[in-house]
PDB file of C-alpha atoms in Angstrom:
ATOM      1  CA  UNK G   1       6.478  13.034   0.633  1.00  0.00           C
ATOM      2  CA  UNK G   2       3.988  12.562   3.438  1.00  0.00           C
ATOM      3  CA  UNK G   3       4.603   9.909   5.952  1.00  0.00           C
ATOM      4  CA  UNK G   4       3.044   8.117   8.773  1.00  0.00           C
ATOM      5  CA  UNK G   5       3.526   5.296   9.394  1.00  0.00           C
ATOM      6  CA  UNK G   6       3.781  -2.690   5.296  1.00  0.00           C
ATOM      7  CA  UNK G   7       7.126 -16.198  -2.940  1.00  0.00           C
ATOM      8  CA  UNK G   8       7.482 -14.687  -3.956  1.00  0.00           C
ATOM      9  CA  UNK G   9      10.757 -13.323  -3.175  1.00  0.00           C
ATOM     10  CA  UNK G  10      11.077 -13.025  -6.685  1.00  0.00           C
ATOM     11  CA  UNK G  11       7.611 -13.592  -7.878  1.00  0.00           C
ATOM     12  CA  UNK G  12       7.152  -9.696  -7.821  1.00  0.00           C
ATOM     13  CA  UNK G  13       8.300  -5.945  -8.186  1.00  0.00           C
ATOM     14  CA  UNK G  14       5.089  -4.325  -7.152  1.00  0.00           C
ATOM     15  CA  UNK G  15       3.126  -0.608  -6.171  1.00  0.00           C
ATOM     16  CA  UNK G  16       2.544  -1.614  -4.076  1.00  0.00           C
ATOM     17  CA  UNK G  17      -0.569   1.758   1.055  1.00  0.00           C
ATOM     18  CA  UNK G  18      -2.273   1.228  12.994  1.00  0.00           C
ATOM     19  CA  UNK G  19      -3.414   0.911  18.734  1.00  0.00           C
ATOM     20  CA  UNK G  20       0.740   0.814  18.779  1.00  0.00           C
ATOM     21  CA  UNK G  21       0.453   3.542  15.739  1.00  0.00           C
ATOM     22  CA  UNK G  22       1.409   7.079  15.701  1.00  0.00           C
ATOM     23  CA  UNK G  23      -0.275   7.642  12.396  1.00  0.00           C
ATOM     24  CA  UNK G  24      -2.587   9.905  14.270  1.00  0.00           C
ATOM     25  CA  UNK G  25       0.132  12.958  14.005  1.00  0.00           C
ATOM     26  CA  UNK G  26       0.708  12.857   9.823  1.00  0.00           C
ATOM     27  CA  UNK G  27       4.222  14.197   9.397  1.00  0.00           C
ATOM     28  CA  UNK G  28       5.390  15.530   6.210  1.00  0.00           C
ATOM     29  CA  UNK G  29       8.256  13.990   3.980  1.00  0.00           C
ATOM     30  CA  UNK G  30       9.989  14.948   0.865  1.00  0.00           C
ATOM     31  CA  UNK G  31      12.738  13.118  -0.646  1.00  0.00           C
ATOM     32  CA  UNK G  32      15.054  15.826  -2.163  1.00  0.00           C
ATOM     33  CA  UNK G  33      15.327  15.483  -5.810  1.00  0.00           C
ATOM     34  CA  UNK G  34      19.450  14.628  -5.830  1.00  0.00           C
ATOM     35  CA  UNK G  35      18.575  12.203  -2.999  1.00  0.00           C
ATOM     36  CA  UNK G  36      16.434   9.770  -5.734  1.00  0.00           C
ATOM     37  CA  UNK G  37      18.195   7.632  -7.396  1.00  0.00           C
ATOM     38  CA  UNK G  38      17.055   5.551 -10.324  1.00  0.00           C
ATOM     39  CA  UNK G  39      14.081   3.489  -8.954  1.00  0.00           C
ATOM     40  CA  UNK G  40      14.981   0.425 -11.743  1.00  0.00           C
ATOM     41  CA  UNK G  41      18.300  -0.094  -9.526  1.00  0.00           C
ATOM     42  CA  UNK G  42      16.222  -0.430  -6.601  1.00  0.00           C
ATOM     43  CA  UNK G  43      14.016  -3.116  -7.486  1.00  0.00           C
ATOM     44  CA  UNK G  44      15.494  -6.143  -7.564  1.00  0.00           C
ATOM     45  CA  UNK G  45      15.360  -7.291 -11.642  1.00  0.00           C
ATOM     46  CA  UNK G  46      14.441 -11.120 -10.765  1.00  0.00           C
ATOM     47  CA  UNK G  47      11.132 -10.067  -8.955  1.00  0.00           C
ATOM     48  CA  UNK G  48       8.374 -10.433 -11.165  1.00  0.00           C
ATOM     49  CA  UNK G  49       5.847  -7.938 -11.222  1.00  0.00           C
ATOM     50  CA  UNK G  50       2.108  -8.296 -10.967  1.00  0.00           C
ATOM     51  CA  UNK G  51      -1.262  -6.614 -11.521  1.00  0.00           C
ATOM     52  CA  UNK G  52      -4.447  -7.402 -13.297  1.00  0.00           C
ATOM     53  CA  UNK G  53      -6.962  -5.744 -15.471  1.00  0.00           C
ATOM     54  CA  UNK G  54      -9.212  -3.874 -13.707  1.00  0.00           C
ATOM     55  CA  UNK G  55      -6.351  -2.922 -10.646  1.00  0.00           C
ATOM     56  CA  UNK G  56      -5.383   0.047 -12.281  1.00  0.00           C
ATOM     57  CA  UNK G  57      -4.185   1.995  -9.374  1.00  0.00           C
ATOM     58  CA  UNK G  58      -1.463  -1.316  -8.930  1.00  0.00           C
ATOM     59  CA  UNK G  59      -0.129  -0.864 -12.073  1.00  0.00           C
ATOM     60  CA  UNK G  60       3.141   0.395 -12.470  1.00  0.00           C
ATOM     61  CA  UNK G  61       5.691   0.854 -14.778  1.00  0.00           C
ATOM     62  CA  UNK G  62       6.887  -2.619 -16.915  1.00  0.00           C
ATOM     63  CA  UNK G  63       4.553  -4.243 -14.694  1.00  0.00           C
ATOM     64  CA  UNK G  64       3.236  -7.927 -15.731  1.00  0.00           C
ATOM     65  CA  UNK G  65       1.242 -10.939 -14.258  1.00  0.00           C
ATOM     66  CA  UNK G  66       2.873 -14.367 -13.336  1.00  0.00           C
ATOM     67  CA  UNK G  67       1.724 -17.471 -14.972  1.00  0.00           C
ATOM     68  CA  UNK G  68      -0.555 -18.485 -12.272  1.00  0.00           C
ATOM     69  CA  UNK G  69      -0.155 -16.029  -9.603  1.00  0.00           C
ATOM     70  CA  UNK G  70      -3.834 -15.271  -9.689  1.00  0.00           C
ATOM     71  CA  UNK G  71      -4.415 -18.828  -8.546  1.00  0.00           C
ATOM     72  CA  UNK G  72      -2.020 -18.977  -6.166  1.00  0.00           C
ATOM     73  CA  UNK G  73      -3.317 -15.754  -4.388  1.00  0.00           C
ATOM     74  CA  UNK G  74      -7.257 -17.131  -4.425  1.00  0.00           C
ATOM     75  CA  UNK G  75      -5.986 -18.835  -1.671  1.00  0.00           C
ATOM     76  CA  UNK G  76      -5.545 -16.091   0.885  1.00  0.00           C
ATOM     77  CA  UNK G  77      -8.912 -15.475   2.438  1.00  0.00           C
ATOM     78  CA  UNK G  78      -9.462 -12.023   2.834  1.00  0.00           C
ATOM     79  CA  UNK G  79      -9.856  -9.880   6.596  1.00  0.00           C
ATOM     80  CA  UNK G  80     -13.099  -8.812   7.720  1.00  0.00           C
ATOM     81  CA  UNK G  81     -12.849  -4.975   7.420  1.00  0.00           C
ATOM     82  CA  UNK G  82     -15.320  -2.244   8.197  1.00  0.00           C
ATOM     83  CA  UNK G  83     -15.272  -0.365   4.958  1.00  0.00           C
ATOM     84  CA  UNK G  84     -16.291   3.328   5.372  1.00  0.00           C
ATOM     85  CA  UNK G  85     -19.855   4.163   3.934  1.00  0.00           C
ATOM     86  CA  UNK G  86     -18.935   6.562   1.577  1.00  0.00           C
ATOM     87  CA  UNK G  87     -16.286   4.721  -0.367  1.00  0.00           C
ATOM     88  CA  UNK G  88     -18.287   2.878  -3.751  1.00  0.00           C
ATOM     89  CA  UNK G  89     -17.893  -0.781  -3.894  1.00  0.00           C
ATOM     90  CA  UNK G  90     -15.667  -1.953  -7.381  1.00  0.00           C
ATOM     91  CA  UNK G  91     -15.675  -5.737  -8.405  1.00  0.00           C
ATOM     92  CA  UNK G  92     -12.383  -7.365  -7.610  1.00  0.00           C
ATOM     93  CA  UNK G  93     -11.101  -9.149 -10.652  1.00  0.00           C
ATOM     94  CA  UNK G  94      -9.335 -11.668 -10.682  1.00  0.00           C
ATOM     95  CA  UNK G  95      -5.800 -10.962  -7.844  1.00  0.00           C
ATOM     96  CA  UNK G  96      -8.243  -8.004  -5.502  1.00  0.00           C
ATOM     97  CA  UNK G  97      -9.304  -9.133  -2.358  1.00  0.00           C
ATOM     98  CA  UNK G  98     -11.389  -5.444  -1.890  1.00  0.00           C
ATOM     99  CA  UNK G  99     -11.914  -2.584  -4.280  1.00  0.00           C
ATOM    100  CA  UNK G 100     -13.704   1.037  -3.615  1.00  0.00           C
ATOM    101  CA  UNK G 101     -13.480   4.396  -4.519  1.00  0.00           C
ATOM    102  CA  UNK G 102     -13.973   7.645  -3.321  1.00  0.00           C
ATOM    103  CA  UNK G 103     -14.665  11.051  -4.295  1.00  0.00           C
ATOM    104  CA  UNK G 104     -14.824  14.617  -2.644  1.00  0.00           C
ATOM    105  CA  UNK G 105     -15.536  17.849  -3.971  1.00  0.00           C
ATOM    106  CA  UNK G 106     -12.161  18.171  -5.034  1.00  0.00           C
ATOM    107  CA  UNK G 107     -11.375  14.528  -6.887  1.00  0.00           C
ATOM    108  CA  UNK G 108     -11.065  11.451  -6.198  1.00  0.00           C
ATOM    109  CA  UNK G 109      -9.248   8.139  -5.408  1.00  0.00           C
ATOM    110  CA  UNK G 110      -9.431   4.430  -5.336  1.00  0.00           C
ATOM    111  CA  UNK G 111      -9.042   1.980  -2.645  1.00  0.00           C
ATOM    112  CA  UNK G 112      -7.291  -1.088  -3.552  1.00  0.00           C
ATOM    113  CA  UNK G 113      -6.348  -4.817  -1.216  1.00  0.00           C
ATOM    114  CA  UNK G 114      -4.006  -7.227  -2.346  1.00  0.00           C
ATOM    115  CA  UNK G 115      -2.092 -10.386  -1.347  1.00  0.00           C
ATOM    116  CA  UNK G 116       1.224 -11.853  -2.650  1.00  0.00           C
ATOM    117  CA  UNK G 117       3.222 -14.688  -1.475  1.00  0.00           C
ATOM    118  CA  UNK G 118       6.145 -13.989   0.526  1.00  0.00           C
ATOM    119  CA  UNK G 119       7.495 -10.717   0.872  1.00  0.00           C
ATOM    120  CA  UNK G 120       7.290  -9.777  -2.861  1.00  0.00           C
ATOM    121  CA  UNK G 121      10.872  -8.127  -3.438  1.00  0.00           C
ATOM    122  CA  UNK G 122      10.626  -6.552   0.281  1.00  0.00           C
ATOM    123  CA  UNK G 123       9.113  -3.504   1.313  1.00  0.00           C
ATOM    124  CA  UNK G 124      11.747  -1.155   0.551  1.00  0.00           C
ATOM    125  CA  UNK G 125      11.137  -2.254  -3.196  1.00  0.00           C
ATOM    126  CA  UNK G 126       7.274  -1.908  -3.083  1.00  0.00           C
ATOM    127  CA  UNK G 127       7.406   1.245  -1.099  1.00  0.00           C
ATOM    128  CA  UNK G 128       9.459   2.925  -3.882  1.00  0.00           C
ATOM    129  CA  UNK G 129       7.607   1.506  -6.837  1.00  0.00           C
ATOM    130  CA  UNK G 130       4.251   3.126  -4.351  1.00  0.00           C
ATOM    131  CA  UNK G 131       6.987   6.651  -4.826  1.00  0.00           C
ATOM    132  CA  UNK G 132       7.492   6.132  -8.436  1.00  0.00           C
ATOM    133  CA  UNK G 133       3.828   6.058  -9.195  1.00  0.00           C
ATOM    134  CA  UNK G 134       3.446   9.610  -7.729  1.00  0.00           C
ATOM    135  CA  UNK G 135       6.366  10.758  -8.971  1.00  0.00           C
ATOM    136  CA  UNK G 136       9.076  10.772  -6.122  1.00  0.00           C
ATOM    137  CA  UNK G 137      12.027   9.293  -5.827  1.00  0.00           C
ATOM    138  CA  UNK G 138      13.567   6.045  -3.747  1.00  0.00           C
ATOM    139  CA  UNK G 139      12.898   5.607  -0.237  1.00  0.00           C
ATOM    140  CA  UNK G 140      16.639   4.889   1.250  1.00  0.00           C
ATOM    141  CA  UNK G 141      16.708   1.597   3.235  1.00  0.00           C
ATOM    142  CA  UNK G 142      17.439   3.839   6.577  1.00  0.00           C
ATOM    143  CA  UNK G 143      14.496   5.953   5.502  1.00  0.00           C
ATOM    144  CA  UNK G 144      12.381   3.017   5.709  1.00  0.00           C
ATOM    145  CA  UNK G 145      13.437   1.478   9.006  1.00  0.00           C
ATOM    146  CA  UNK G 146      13.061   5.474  10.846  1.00  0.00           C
ATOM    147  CA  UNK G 147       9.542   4.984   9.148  1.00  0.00           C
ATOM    148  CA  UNK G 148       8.464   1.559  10.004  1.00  0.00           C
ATOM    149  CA  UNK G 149       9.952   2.247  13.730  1.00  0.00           C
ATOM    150  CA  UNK G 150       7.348   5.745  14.077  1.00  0.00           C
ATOM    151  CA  UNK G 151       4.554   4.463  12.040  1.00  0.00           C
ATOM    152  CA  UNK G 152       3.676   0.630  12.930  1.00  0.00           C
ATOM    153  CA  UNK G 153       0.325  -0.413  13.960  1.00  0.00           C
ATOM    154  CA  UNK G 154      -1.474  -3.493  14.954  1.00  0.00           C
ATOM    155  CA  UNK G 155      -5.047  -4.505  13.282  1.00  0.00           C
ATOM    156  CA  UNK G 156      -7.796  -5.811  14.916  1.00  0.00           C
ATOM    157  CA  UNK G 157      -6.437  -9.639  15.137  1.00  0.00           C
ATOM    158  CA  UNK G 158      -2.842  -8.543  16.239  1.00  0.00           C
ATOM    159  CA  UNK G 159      -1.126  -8.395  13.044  1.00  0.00           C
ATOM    160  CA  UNK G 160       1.351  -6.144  12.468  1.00  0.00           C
ATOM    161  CA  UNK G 161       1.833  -4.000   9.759  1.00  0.00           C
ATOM    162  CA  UNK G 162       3.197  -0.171   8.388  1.00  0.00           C
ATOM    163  CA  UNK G 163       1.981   2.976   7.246  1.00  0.00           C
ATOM    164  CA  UNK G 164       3.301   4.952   4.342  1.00  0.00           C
ATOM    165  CA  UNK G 165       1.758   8.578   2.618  1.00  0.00           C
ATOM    166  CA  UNK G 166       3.483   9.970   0.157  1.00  0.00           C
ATOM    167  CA  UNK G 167       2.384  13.008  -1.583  1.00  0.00           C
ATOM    168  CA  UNK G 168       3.895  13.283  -5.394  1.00  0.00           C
ATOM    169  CA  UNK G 169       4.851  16.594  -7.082  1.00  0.00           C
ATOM    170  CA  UNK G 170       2.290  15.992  -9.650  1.00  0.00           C
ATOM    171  CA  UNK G 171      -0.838  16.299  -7.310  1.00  0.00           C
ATOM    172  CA  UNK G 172      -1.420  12.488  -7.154  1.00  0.00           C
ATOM    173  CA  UNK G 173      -0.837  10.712  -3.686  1.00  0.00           C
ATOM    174  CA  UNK G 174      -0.492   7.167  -2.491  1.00  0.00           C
ATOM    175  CA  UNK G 175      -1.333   6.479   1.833  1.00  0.00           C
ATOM    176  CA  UNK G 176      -0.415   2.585   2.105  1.00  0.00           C
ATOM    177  CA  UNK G 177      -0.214  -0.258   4.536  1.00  0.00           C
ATOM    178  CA  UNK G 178       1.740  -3.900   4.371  1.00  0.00           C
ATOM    179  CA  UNK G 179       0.337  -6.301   6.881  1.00  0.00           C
ATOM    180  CA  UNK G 180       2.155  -9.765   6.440  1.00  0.00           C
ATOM    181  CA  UNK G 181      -0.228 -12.607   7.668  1.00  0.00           C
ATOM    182  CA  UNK G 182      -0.252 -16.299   7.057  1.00  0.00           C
ATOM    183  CA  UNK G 183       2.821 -16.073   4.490  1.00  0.00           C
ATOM    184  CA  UNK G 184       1.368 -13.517   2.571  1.00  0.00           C
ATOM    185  CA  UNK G 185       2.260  -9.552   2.231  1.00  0.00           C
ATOM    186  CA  UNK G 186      -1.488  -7.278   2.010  1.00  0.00           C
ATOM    187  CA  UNK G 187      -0.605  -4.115   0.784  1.00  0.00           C
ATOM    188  CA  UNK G 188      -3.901  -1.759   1.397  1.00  0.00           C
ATOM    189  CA  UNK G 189      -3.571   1.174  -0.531  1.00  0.00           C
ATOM    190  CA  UNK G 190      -5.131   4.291  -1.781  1.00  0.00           C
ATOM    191  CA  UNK G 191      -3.922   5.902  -4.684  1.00  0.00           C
ATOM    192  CA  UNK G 192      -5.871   9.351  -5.987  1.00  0.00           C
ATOM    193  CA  UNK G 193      -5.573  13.206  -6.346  1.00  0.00           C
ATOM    194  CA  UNK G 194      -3.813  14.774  -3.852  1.00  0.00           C
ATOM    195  CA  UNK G 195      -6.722  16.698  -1.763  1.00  0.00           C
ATOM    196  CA  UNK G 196      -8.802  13.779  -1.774  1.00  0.00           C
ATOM    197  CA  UNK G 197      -6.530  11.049  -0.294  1.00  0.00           C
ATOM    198  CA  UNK G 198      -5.390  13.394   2.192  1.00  0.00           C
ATOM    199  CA  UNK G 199      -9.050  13.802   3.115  1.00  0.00           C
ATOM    200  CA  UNK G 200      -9.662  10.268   3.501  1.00  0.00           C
ATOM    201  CA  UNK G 201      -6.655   9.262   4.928  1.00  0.00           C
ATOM    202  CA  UNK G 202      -8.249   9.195   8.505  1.00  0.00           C
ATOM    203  CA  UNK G 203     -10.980   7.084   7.257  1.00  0.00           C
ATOM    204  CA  UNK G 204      -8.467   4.847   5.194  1.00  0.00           C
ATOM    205  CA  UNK G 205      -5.892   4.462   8.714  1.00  0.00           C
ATOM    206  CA  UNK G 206      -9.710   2.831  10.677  1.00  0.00           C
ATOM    207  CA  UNK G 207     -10.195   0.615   8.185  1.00  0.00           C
ATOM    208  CA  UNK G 208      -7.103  -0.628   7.942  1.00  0.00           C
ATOM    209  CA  UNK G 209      -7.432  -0.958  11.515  1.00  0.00           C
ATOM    210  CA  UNK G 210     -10.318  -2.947  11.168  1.00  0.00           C
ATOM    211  CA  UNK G 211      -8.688  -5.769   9.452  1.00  0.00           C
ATOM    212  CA  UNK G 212      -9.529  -8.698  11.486  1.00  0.00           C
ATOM    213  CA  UNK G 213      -7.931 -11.908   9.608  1.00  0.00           C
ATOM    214  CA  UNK G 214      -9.207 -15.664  10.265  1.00  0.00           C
ATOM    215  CA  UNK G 215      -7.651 -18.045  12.753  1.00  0.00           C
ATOM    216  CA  UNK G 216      -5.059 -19.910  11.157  1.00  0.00           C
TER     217      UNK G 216
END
């Protein structure tokens, strides 16, 4: 696993990916395989899960939507963001506050923003449902903290937020952010083949960078 380094307390179990970042030196993690423990005993079982149709690369396993968690999340005004010019536009649907994707000459990926109230289960949950999408195992909660202490960044209006890449054994990779802002969690991620989101990670690190969120 790759790293670099972000209510609904229990409105959500979700797959949920810096100047003060280190992000620019990509270091290179691997959880061994007798070190991942059953990612269902992770996530706490009251947190409801969440995506939509049409955010297929937020989908995870026994995911489902929340009575009325779309409406409650067309609240949060999305960041301004400078969006790199080869990443493709996608329509939102109804919880995605941006949508792209991207291809290179060796695959491709998809870029995906979303907002949940609160803190969602915590990050330690989402990061390891981000894992169990690419096929790795669960993030320990010490793993996490050495990970949000070398890889946290602040966006363009002073939020603060974390950076996660993990690199599956299947040759599909997530790089992530959480930013929490105005009593929301925005997880920016990018899910694809391997090659490809390595590729764009740079590119993906800016424009989370970019994020410049409205005066509250």
């Amino acid at each position: 696993m790759r790293l670099i380094s972000c209510t609904a307390g229990a409105l959500l179990s979700l797959a949920l990916l810096l100047s003060g970042c280190s992000d620019e030196q990509v270091t290179t993690y691997r959880v061994p395989k007798e070190e991942r423990p059953d990612l269902t005993a992770t996530v706490p079982a009251a947190t409801p899960a969440s995506t939509s149709p049409g955010q297929p690369g937020m989908s995870g396993p026994a995911m489902t939507e929340m009575p009325g968690l779309a409406a409650q999340t067309s609240g949060f005004q999305a960041p301004q963001w400078s969006a790199p010019a080869d990443w493709q536009a996608q329509p939102l649907g109804s919880m995605r506050k941006g949508s792209w994707t991207v291809s290179t000459g060796s695959g491709s990926a998809e870029i995906s923003v979303l907002a949940f109230p609160g803190n969602v289960g915590g990050d330690l949950a989402n990061i390891n449902r981000w894992a169990n999408q690419v096929g790795l195992g669960a993030m320990s909660p010490a793993q996490l903290d050495s990970e949000r202490a070398a890889h946290t960044f602040t966006i363009a209006s002073g939020e603060q937020g974390f950076y996660v890449h993990l690199d599956g054994p299947s040759g599909q990779s997530i790089a992530g952010a959480i930013i929490t802002h105005g009593g929301a969690s925005w997880f920016y991620k990018m899910m694809g083949d391997t090659a490809t989101v390595q590729a764009q990670t740079p590119a993906f690190l800016e424009f989370v960078r970019s994020s410049r969120f409205p005066a509250q």
